[in-house]
Short mmCIF file of C-alpha atoms in Angstrom, two decimals:
data_model
loop_
_atom_site.label_atom_id
_atom_site.label_comp_id
_atom_site.label_asym_id
_atom_site.label_seq_id
_atom_site.Cartn_x
_atom_site.Cartn_y
_atom_site.Cartn_z
CA ARG A 22 38.67 188.83 84.25
CA PRO A 23 41.62 187.93 86.51
CA LYS A 24 42.12 184.37 87.69
CA PRO A 25 41.28 183.72 91.33
CA LEU A 26 44.34 183.30 93.52
CA PRO A 27 45.20 179.75 94.57
CA LYS A 28 44.45 178.82 98.17
CA THR A 29 47.95 177.42 98.66
CA ALA A 30 51.19 178.36 96.96
CA GLU A 31 52.74 175.79 94.66
CA LEU A 32 56.38 174.89 94.97
CA PRO A 33 58.44 176.32 92.12
CA SER A 34 59.89 174.06 89.47
CA PHE A 35 63.39 174.47 88.10
CA ALA A 36 65.32 173.40 85.02
CA GLY A 37 68.07 171.11 86.24
CA GLY A 38 68.07 168.77 89.21
CA GLU A 39 69.70 169.78 92.47
CA SER A 40 72.21 166.92 92.43
CA ASP A 41 73.55 167.79 88.95
CA PHE A 42 73.04 171.56 89.16
CA PRO A 43 73.55 172.62 92.81
CA PHE A 44 73.29 176.42 92.36
CA HIS A 45 70.33 178.69 91.58
CA LEU A 46 71.12 181.11 88.74
CA ILE A 47 69.95 184.65 89.49
CA PRO A 48 70.47 187.05 86.56
CA PHE A 49 70.23 190.71 87.53
CA PRO A 50 70.36 194.03 85.69
CA SER A 51 73.59 195.86 86.41
CA LEU A 52 73.02 199.48 87.37
CA SER A 53 75.61 200.54 84.80
CA LEU A 54 74.52 198.49 81.77
CA SER A 55 70.91 197.75 82.80
CA ASP A 56 69.64 195.24 80.22
CA GLY A 57 72.54 195.84 77.83
CA HIS A 58 70.89 198.31 75.46
CA GLY A 59 73.72 200.79 76.13
CA ALA A 60 76.57 198.28 75.93
CA ASN A 61 77.77 199.93 72.70
CA LEU A 62 78.71 203.05 74.67
CA PRO A 63 82.25 202.92 76.11
CA TRP A 64 81.41 205.35 78.91
CA LEU A 65 78.69 202.94 80.13
CA GLN A 66 81.06 199.97 79.86
CA ALA A 67 83.50 201.93 82.06
CA THR A 68 80.85 202.94 84.60
CA PRO A 69 81.50 200.83 87.69
CA ASP A 70 78.83 198.63 89.19
CA PRO A 71 77.99 200.37 92.50
CA LEU A 72 78.55 197.29 94.70
CA THR A 73 81.42 195.45 93.05
CA THR A 74 82.91 198.38 91.06
CA ALA A 75 83.42 195.86 88.23
CA THR A 76 83.53 197.16 84.66
CA TRP A 77 83.89 195.90 81.08
CA GLN A 78 83.33 192.17 81.84
CA THR A 79 80.78 189.67 83.06
CA TRP A 80 81.34 188.43 86.58
CA ALA A 81 79.54 185.88 88.74
CA GLU A 82 78.83 186.60 92.39
CA ILE A 83 79.21 183.58 94.68
CA ASN A 84 78.89 183.24 98.44
CA VAL A 85 82.24 183.95 100.12
CA LYS A 86 82.25 180.78 102.24
CA GLN A 87 81.30 178.56 99.31
CA ALA A 88 84.02 180.21 97.24
CA GLU A 89 86.55 179.42 99.97
CA GLN A 90 85.36 175.79 100.14
CA MET A 91 85.70 175.50 96.35
CA LYS A 92 89.04 177.37 96.36
CA ILE A 93 87.59 180.08 94.11
CA LYS A 94 89.21 183.51 94.25
CA GLU A 95 88.23 186.80 92.65
CA GLY A 96 89.22 186.72 88.98
CA ASP A 97 89.18 182.94 88.62
CA GLU A 98 87.63 182.06 85.29
CA LEU A 99 84.49 179.99 85.82
CA VAL A 100 82.31 178.03 83.44
CA ILE A 101 78.66 178.25 84.47
CA GLU A 102 76.69 175.39 82.96
CA SER A 103 72.91 175.00 82.86
CA PRO A 104 70.82 172.28 81.22
CA VAL A 105 70.72 174.44 78.04
CA GLY A 106 74.29 175.77 77.69
CA ASN A 107 77.27 177.39 79.33
CA ILE A 108 79.05 180.71 79.67
CA THR A 109 82.48 181.76 80.93
CA VAL A 110 82.74 184.53 83.53
CA LEU A 111 85.08 185.89 86.18
CA ALA A 112 84.47 184.96 89.82
CA TYR A 113 83.53 187.58 92.39
CA PRO A 114 83.10 186.19 95.93
CA HIS A 115 80.51 188.46 97.51
CA PRO A 116 79.46 188.55 101.19
CA ALA A 117 75.84 189.38 100.30
CA THR A 118 75.33 186.40 97.97
CA PRO A 119 73.35 183.64 99.69
CA PRO A 120 74.77 180.10 99.73
CA GLY A 121 73.61 178.05 96.74
CA VAL A 122 73.22 181.10 94.48
CA ILE A 123 75.25 182.31 91.49
CA SER A 124 74.29 185.86 90.47
CA VAL A 125 75.29 187.13 87.03
CA PRO A 126 74.68 190.64 85.66
CA ILE A 127 72.69 191.11 82.47
CA GLY A 128 74.00 193.30 79.67
CA GLN A 129 77.15 191.75 78.18
CA GLY A 130 77.79 189.02 75.61
CA HIS A 131 76.56 190.70 72.42
CA ASP A 132 77.30 188.97 69.09
CA SER A 133 77.13 192.35 67.36
CA TYR A 134 76.28 195.94 68.40
CA GLY A 135 79.56 197.68 67.68
CA ARG A 136 83.15 197.51 68.80
CA TRP A 137 82.51 198.31 72.48
CA ALA A 138 79.83 195.63 72.96
CA GLU A 139 80.63 192.87 70.49
CA GLY A 140 82.38 189.82 71.94
CA ARG A 141 82.71 191.33 75.42
CA GLY A 142 81.66 189.27 78.42
CA ALA A 143 78.95 186.61 78.41
CA ASN A 144 75.22 186.63 77.71
CA VAL A 145 73.57 185.11 80.78
CA PHE A 146 70.27 184.81 78.88
CA SER A 147 71.88 182.15 76.66
CA ILE A 148 71.89 179.68 79.57
CA ILE A 149 68.43 180.39 80.97
CA ALA A 150 66.06 177.48 80.36
CA PRO A 151 62.96 178.44 78.34
CA LEU A 152 60.51 177.96 81.20
CA ALA A 153 57.42 180.12 81.55
CA ASP A 154 55.50 181.14 84.61
CA LYS A 155 52.23 179.27 84.19
CA ASP A 156 50.07 182.10 85.55
CA SER A 157 51.53 185.03 83.60
CA GLY A 158 53.27 183.30 80.67
CA ALA A 159 56.40 185.39 81.37
CA LEU A 160 59.89 183.94 81.19
CA ALA A 161 60.74 182.26 84.50
CA TRP A 162 64.20 183.79 84.37
CA ALA A 163 65.16 182.72 87.91
CA ALA A 164 64.10 179.08 87.47
CA THR A 165 67.35 177.67 86.10
CA ARG A 166 69.81 175.69 88.18
CA VAL A 167 73.52 175.63 87.26
CA ARG A 168 76.84 174.08 88.17
CA ILE A 169 80.20 175.80 88.08
CA ARG A 170 83.77 174.76 87.50
CA LYS A 171 87.08 176.56 87.41
CA THR A 172 88.96 176.63 84.10
CA GLY A 173 92.34 177.08 85.79
CA LYS A 174 92.75 180.56 84.27
CA TRP A 175 92.84 183.80 86.24
CA THR A 176 92.26 187.36 85.03
CA ARG A 177 92.20 190.50 87.12
CA LEU A 178 88.56 191.56 87.27
CA PRO A 179 88.50 195.12 85.91
CA LYS A 180 87.33 197.25 88.82
CA PHE A 181 87.24 200.93 89.68
CA GLU A 182 89.00 200.41 92.98
CA GLY A 183 91.60 198.14 94.44
CA SER A 184 91.18 196.17 97.64
CA ALA A 185 88.27 197.20 99.79
CA GLU A 186 86.87 195.79 102.98
CA ALA A 187 83.30 194.57 102.62
CA VAL A 188 81.54 195.09 105.91
CA GLN A 189 78.33 193.32 106.86
CA LEU A 190 75.66 194.66 109.20
CA PRO A 191 76.61 195.30 112.84
CA GLY A 192 76.78 192.10 114.87
CA ALA A 193 77.45 189.96 111.78
CA GLU A 194 80.74 188.35 110.86
CA VAL A 195 83.01 190.75 108.96
CA VAL A 196 84.52 189.32 105.77
CA LYS A 197 87.50 191.00 104.13
CA VAL A 198 87.52 190.75 100.32
CA THR A 199 90.82 191.43 98.60
CA ASN A 200 92.16 191.16 95.09
CA SER A 201 94.31 188.15 94.25
CA SER A 202 97.58 189.21 92.68
#
């Protein structure tokens, strides 16, 4: 028998306080690697993500204006730290990422699984706090807060295309995203 629905919604709880961990971590399945079960296939590793065209690596999407304020450019190496660990990724300022959010694709960071998957990118699940949704018991995989810092290193983010203009909806501010060389 299903539980009755609560009369009022409860505020969510997060691992990590806002002052120490100012960003919400949002892991997402990449359309090319999905959950990573095909990461051992080089043709899937080389299949570009439809929005970023990134391939072969783990990137983190950050709001364009916040990236500018933090002097983060595409390809800057970032450490993303949560209350349970950290990963290293490449920065991708993205006009569709809301302020206060760091989005990281799922599917990379395997310890084994063959030459095309092993040791490539970062496993975002390794920094997700082990919180469960109290109603379903499922992993609360979007309930972890993180902080980021630049390492001072830069690597060209492997992408299918070069510079491309990212255009927002009509009437919105247009933001041009270019590769740093």
